[in-house]
PDB file of C-alpha atoms in Angstrom:
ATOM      1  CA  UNK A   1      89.617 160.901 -35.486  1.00 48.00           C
ATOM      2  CA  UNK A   2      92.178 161.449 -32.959  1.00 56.00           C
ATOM      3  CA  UNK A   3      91.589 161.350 -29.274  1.00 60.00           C
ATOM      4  CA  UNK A   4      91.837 165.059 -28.240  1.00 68.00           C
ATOM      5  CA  UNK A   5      89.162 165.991 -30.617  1.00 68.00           C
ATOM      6  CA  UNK A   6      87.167 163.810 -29.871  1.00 71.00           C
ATOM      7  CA  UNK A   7      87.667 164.814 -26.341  1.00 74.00           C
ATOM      8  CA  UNK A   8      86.598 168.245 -27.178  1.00 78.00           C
ATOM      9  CA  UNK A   9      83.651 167.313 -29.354  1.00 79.00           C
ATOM     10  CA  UNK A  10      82.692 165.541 -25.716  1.00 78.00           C
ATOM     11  CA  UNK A  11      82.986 168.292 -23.588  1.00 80.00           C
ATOM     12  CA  UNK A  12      81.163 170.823 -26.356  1.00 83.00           C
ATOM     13  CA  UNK A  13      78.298 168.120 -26.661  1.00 82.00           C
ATOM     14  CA  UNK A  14      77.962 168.435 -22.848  1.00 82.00           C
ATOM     15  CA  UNK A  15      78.193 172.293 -22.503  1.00 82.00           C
ATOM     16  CA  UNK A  16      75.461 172.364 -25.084  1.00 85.00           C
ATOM     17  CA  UNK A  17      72.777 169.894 -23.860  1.00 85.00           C
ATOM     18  CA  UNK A  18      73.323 171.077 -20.188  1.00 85.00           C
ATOM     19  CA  UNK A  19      75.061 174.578 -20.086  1.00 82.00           C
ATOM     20  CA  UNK A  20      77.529 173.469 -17.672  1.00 82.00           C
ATOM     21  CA  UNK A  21      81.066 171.693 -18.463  1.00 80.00           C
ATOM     22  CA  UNK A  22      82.310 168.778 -18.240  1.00 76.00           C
ATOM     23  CA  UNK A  23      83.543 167.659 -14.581  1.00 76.00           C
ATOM     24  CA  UNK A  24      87.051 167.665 -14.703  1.00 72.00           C
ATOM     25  CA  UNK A  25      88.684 164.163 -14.468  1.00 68.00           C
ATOM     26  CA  UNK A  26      92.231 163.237 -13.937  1.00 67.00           C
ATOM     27  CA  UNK A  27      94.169 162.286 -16.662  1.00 67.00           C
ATOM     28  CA  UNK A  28      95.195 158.885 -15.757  1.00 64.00           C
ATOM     29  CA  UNK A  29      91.484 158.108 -16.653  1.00 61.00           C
ATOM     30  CA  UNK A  30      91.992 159.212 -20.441  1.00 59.00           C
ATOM     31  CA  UNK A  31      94.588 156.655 -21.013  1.00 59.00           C
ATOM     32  CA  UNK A  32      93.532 153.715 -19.561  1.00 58.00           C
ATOM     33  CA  UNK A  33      95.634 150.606 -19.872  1.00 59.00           C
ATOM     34  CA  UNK A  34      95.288 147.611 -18.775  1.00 59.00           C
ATOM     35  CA  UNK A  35      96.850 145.952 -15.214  1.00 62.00           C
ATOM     36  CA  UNK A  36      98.185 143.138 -16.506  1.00 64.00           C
ATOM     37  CA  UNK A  37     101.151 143.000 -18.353  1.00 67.00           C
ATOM     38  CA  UNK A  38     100.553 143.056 -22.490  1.00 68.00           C
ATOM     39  CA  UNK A  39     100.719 139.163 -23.365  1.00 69.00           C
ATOM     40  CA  UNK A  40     103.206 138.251 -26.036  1.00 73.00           C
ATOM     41  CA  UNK A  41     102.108 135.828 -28.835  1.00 68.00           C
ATOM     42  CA  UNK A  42     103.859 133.738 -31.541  1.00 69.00           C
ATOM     43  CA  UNK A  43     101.743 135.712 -34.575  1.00 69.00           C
ATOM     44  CA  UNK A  44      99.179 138.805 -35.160  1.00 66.00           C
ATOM     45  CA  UNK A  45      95.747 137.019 -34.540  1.00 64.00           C
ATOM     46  CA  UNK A  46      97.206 133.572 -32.730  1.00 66.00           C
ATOM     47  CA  UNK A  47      95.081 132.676 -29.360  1.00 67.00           C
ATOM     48  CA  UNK A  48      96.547 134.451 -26.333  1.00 65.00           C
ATOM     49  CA  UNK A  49      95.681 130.914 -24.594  1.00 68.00           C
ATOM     50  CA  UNK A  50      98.931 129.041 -24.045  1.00 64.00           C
ATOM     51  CA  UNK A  51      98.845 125.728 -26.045  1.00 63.00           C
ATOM     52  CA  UNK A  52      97.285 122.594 -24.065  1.00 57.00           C
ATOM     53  CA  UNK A  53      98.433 118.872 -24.874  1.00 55.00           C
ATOM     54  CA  UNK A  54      95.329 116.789 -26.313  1.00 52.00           C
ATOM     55  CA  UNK A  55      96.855 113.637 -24.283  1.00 52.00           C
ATOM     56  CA  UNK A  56      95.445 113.972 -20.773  1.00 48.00           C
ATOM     57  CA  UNK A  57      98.115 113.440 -18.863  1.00 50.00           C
ATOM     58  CA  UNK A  58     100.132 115.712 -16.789  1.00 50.00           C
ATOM     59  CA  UNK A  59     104.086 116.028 -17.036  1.00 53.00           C
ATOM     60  CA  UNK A  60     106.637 117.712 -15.772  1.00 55.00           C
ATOM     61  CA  UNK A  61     106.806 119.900 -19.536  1.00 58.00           C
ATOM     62  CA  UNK A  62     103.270 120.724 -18.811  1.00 59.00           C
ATOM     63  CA  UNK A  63     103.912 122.478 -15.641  1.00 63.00           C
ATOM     64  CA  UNK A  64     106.849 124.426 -16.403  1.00 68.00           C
ATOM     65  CA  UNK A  65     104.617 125.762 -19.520  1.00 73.00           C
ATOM     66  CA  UNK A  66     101.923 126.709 -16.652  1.00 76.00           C
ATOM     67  CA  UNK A  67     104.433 128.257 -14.329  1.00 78.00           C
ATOM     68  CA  UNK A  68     106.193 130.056 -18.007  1.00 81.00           C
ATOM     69  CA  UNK A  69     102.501 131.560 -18.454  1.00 81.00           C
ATOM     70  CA  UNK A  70     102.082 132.557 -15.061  1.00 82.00           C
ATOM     71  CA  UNK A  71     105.509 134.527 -14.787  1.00 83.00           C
ATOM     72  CA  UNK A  72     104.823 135.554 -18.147  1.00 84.00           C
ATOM     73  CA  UNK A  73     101.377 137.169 -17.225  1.00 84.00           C
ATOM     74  CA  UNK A  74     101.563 138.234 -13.559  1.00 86.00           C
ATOM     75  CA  UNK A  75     105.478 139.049 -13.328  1.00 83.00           C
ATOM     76  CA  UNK A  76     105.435 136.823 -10.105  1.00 85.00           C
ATOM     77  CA  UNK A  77     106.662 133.288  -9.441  1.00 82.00           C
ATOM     78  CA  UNK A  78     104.169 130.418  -9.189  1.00 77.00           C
ATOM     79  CA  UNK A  79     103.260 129.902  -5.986  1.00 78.00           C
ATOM     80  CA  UNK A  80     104.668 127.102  -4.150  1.00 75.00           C
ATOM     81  CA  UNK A  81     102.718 123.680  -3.988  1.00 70.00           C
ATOM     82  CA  UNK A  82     103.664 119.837  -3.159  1.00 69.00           C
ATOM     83  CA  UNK A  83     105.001 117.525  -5.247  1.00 68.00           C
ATOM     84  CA  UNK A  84     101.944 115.493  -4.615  1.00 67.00           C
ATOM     85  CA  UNK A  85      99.787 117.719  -5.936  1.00 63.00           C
ATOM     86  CA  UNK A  86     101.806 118.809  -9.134  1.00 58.00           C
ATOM     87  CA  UNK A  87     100.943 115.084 -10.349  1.00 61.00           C
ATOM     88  CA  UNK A  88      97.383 114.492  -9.618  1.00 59.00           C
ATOM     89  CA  UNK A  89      95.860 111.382 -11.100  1.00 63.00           C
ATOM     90  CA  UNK A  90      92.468 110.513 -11.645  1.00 65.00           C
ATOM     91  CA  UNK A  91      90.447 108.392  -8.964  1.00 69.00           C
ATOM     92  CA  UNK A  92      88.618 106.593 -12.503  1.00 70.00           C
ATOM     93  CA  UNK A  93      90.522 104.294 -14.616  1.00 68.00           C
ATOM     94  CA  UNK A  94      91.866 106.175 -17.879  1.00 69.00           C
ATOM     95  CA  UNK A  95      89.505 106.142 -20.833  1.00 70.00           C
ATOM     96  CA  UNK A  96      91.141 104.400 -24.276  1.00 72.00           C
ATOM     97  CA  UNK A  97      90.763 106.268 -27.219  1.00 71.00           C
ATOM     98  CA  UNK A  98      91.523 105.858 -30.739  1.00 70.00           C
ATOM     99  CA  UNK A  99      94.623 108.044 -31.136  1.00 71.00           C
ATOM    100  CA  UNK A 100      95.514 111.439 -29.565  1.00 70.00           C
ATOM    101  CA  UNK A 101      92.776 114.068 -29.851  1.00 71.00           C
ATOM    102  CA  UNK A 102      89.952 111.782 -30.583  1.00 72.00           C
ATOM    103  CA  UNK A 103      86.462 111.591 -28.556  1.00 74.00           C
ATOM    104  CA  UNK A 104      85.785 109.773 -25.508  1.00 73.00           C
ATOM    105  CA  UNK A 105      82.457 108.825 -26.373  1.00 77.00           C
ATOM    106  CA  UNK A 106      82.245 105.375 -27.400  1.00 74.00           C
ATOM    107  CA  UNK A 107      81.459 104.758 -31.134  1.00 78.00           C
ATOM    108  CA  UNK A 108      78.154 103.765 -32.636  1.00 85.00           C
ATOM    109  CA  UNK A 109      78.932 100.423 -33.116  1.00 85.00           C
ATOM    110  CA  UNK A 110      79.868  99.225 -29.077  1.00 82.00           C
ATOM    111  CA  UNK A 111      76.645 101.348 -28.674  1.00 85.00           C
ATOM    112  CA  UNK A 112      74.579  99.173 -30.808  1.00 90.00           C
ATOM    113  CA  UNK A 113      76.307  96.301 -29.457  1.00 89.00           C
ATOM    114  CA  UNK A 114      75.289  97.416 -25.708  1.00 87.00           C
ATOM    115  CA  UNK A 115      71.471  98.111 -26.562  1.00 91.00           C
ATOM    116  CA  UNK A 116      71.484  94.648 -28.272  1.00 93.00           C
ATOM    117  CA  UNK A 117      72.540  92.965 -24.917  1.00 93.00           C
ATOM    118  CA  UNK A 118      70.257  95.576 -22.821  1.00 94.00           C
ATOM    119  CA  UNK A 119      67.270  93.959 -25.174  1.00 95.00           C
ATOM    120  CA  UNK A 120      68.118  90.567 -25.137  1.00 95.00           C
ATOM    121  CA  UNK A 121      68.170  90.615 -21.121  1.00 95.00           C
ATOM    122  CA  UNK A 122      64.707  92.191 -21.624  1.00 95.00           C
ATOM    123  CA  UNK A 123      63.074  89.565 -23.731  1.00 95.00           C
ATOM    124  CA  UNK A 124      64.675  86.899 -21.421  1.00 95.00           C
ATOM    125  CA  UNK A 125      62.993  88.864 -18.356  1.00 95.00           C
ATOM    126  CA  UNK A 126      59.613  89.117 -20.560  1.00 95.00           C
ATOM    127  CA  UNK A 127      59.482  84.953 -21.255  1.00 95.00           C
ATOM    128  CA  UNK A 128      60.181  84.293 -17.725  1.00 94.00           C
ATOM    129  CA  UNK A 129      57.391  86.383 -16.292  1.00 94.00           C
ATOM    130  CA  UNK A 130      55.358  85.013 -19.461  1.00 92.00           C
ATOM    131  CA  UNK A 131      56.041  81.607 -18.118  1.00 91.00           C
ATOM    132  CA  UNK A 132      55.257  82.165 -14.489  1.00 88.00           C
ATOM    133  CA  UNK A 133      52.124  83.762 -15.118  1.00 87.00           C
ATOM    134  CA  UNK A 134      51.224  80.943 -17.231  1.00 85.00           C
ATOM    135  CA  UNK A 135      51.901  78.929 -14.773  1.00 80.00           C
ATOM    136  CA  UNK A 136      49.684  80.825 -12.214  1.00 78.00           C
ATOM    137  CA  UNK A 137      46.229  80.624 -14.817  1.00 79.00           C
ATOM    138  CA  UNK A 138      43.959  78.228 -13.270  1.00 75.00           C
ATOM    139  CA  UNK A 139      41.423  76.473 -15.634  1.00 75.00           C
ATOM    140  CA  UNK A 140      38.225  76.625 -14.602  1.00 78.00           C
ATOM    141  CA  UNK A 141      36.957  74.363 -11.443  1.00 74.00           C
ATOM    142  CA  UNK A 142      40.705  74.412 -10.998  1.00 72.00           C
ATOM    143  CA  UNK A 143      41.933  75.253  -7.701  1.00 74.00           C
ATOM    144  CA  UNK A 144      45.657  76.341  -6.429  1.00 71.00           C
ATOM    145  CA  UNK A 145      46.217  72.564  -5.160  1.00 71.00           C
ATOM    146  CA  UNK A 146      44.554  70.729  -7.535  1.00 71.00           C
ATOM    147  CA  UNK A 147      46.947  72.568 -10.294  1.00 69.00           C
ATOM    148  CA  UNK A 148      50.559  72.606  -8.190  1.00 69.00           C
ATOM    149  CA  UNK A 149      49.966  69.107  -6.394  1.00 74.00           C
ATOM    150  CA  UNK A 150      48.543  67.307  -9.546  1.00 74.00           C
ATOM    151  CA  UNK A 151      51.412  64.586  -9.283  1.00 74.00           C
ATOM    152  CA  UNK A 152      51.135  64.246  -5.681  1.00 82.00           C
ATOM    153  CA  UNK A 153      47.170  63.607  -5.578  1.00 80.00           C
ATOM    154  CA  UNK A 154      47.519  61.244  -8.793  1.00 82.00           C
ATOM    155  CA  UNK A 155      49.892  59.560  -6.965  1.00 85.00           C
ATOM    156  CA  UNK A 156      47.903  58.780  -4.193  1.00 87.00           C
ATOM    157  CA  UNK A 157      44.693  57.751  -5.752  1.00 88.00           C
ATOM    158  CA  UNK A 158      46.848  55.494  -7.537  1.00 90.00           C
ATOM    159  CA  UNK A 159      48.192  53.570  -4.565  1.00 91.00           C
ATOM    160  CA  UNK A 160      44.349  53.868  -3.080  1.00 90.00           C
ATOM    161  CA  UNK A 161      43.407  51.781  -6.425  1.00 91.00           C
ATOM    162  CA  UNK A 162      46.213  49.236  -5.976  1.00 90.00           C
ATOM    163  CA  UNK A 163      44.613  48.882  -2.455  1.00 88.00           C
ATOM    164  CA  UNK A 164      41.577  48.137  -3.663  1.00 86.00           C
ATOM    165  CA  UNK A 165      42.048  45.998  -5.877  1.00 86.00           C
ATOM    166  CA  UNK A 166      45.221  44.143  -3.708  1.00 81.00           C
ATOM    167  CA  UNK A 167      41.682  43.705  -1.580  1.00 77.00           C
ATOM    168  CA  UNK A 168      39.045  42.336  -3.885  1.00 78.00           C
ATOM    169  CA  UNK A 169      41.499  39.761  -5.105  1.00 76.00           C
ATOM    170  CA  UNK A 170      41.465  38.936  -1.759  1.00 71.00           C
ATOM    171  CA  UNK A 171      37.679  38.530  -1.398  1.00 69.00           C
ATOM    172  CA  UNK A 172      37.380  36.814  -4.501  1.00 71.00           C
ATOM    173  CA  UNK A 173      36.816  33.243  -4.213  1.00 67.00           C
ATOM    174  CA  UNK A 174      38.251  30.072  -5.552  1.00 68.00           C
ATOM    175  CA  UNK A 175      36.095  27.042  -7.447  1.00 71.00           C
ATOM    176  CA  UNK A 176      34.771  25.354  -4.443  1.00 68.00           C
ATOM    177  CA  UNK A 177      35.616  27.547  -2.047  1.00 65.00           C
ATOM    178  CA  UNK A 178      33.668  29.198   1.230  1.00 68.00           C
ATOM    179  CA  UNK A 179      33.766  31.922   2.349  1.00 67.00           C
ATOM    180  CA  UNK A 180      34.691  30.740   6.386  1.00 66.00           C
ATOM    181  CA  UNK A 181      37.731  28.621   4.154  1.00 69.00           C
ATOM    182  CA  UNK A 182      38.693  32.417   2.615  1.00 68.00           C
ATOM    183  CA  UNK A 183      38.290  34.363   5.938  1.00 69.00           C
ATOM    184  CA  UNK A 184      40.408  31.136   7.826  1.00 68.00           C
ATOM    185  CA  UNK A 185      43.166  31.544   5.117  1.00 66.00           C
ATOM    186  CA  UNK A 186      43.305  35.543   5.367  1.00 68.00           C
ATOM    187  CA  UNK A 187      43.970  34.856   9.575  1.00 66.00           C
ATOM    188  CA  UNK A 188      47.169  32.198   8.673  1.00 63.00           C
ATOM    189  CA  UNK A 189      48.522  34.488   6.298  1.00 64.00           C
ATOM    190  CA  UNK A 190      48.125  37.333   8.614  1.00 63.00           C
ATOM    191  CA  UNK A 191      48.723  35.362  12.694  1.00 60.00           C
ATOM    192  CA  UNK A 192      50.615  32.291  11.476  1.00 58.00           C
ATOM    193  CA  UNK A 193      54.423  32.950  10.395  1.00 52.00           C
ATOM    194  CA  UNK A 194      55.645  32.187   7.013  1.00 51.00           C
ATOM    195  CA  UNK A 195      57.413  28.465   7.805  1.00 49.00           C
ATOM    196  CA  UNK A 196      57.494  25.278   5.701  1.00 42.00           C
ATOM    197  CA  UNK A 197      54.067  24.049   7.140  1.00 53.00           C
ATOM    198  CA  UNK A 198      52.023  27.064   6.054  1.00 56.00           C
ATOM    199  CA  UNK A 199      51.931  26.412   2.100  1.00 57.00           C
ATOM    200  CA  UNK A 200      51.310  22.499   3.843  1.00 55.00           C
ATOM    201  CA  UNK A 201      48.382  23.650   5.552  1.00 58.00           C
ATOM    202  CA  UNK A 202      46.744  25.896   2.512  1.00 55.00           C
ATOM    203  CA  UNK A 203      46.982  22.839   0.937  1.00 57.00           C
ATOM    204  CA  UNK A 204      44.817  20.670   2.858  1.00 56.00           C
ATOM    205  CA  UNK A 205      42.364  23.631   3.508  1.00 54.00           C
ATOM    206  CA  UNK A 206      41.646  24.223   0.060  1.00 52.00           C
ATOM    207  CA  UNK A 207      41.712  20.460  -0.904  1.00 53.00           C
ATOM    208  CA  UNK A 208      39.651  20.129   2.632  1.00 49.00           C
ATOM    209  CA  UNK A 209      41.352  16.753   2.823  1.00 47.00           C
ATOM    210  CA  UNK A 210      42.803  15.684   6.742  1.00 44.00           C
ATOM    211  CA  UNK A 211      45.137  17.715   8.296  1.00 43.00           C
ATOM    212  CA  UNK A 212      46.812  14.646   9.139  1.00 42.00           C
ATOM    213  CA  UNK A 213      46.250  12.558   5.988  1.00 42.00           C
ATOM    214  CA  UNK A 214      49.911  12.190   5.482  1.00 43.00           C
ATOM    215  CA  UNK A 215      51.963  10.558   7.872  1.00 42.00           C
ATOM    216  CA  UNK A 216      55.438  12.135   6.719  1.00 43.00           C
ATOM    217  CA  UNK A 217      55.126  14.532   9.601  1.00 41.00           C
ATOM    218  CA  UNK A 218      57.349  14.291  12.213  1.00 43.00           C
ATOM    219  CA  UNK A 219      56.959  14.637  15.964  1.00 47.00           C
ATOM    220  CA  UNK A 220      57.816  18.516  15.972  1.00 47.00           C
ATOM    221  CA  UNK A 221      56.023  19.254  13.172  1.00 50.00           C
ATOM    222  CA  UNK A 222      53.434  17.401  13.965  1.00 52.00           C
ATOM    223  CA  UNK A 223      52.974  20.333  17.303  1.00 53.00           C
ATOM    224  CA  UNK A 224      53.596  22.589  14.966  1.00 59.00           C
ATOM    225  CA  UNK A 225      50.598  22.094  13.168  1.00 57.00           C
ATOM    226  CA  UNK A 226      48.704  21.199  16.434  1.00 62.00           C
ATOM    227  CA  UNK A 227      48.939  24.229  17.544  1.00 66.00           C
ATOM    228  CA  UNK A 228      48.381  26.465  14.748  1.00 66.00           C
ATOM    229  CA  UNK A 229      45.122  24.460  14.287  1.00 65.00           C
ATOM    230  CA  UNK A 230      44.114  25.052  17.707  1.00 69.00           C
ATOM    231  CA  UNK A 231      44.575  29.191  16.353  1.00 69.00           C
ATOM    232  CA  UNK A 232      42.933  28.363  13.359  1.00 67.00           C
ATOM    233  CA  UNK A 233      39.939  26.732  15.505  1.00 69.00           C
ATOM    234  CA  UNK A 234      39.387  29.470  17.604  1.00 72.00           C
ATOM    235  CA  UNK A 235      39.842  31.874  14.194  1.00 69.00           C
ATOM    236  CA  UNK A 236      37.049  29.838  12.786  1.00 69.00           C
ATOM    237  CA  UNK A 237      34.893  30.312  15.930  1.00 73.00           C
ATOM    238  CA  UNK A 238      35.683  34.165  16.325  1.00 73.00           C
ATOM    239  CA  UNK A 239      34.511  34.575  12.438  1.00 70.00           C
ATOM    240  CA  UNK A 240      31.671  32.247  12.584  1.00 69.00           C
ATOM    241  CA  UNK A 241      29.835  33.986  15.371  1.00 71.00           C
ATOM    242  CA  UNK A 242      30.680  36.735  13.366  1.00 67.00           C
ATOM    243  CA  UNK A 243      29.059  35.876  10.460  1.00 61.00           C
ATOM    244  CA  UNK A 244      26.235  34.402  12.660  1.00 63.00           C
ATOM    245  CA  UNK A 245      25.298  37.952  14.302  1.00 62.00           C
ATOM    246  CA  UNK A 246      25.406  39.789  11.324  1.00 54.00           C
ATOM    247  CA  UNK A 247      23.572  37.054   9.131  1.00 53.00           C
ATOM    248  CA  UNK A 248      23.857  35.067   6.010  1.00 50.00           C
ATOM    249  CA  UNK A 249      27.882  36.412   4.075  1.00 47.00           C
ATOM    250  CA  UNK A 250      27.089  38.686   1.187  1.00 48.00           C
ATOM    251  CA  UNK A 251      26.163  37.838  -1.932  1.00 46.00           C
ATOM    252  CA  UNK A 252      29.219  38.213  -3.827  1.00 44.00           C
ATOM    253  CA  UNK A 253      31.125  35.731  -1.790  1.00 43.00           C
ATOM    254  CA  UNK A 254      28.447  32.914  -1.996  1.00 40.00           C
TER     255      UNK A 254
END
C-alpha cells in the first residue's frame, strides 16, 4: 500500500467517525527519519554493534575502533580525555582462564575441591568441640576440681601417705627396745648433728651398754659425748615428765 493512500484512507476514517478533518500537520512529520546518521554495516542482517575483543584488555586498536564508531555515528570527534584514563586497569588481579572467550567461573572440579576443604575444616571444628565438651561432663559426685585437679590431689595424698608411714616406722619399736630409748633416739637424730660419734652413741643406746665402755675415746671426743649426754639427759627428763603427766605410753609402743 503506498503511503499517500494510506494517508487518505486516514484522513477519510477520521472525517467519518467524527465529521470533522484531520488537523493539518506539517509535512516534516510524514517523513520521519531518524537523527542519527544511518549506520553502515559489513552485510544485510550483521549486528550494528561494533565488534568487541573477548580478551579483556584494553589497547590502543581498541580505542581507535571506539573513537572510528563514534565519528562514524555522531559525525563529531571523540571528545578529548587523558592518557591515564584511555588505559584503565583493574584494581583486582586479572582472572586466568582457559583460552580466549572462555568463562570466568571456576570449573566443577576446583569447586569440588574447595567444598572438600570447607568440610574437612568443619569436621575438624566438630571433634574439637566434641572433645572439649567431653571434657567438661562430670560423672556423678564429680565436681569441677575433683575432675581438672585429679593429678594434683593424687599427688598430694600420696606424699601425705609417705608421711605417714615415714612416721610409724618411726614409732615402731625394735626387739628390746623402750619406748623413752625410741623418743631419746628421735631427739639425737633431730638436736644432735650428724658427726662420727652419733652412729657411736646409737650404738650404746640400743645395746644399753656404758657410754664409756670403750676407752678408745680421746680427750675431745670424750666432751663431745659429755655434752651431748648432758642434752640427751635433760631430753630424757623433758619426755619422762611427759610421759608421767599424761600416764602409762600407749599400747602399741609397749
Amino acid at each position: 500500500m503506498d503511503s499517500s493512500k494510506s494517508i487518505a484512507a486516514v484522513e477519510e476514517h477520521y472525517l467519518r467517525t467524527t465529521g470533522k478533518k484531520l488537523p493539518h500537520e506539517p509535512k516534516t512529520l510524514k517523513h520521519l527519519t531518524s537523527v542519527l546518521p544511518p549506520v553502515e554495516v559489513d552485510s544485510a542482517g550483521a549486528s550494528y554493534n561494533p565488534p568487541i575483543s573477548r580478551e579483556g584488555t584494553v589497547s590502543s586498536k581498541s580505542i581507535v575502533a571506539v573513537e572510528e564508531h563514534y565519528l562514524r555515528t555522531t559525525g563529531k570527534k571523540l571528545p578529548h580525555e587523558p592518557k591515564t584514563l584511555k588505559h584503565l586497569t583493574s584494581v583486582l588481579p586479572p582472572v586466568e582462564v582457559d583460552s580466549a572467550g572462555a568463562s570466568y567461573n571456576p570449573p566443577i572440579s576446583s569447586y569440588l575441591h574447595y567444598t572438600a576443604e570447607i568440610a574437612e575444616e568443619e569436621a575438624k571444628k566438630m571433634k574439637e568441640e566434641e572433645k572439649i565438651e567431653r571434657s567438661l561432663v562430670l560423672a556423678p559426685g564429680q565436681t569441677f576440681i575433683t575432675k581438672h585437679y585429679a593429678a594434683e590431689i593424687a599427688e598430694e595424698e600420696a606424699k601425705k601417705m609417705k608421711e605417714e608411714e615415714k612416721i610409724e616406722r618411726s614409732l615402731v619399736l625394735a626387739p628390746g627396745q623402750t619406748f623413752v630409748t625410741k623418743i631419746t633416739l628421735l631427739l639425737l637424730e633431730i638436736f644432735c648433728p650428724r658427726i662420727f660419734l652419733f652412729n657411736y652413741i646409737q650404738a650404746q643406746l640400743i645395746s644399753g651398754e656404758g657410754i664409756y665402755a670403750s676407752g678408745s675415746l680421746t680427750a675431745a671426743a670424750a666432751v663431745a659425748v659429755a655434752a651431748a649426754v648432758a642434752a640427751v639427759a635433760v631430753a630424757v627428763a623433758a619426755v619422762a615428765a611427759a610421759v608421767a603427766a599424761v600416764g602409762s605410753p600407749p599400747s602399741s609402743f609397749a
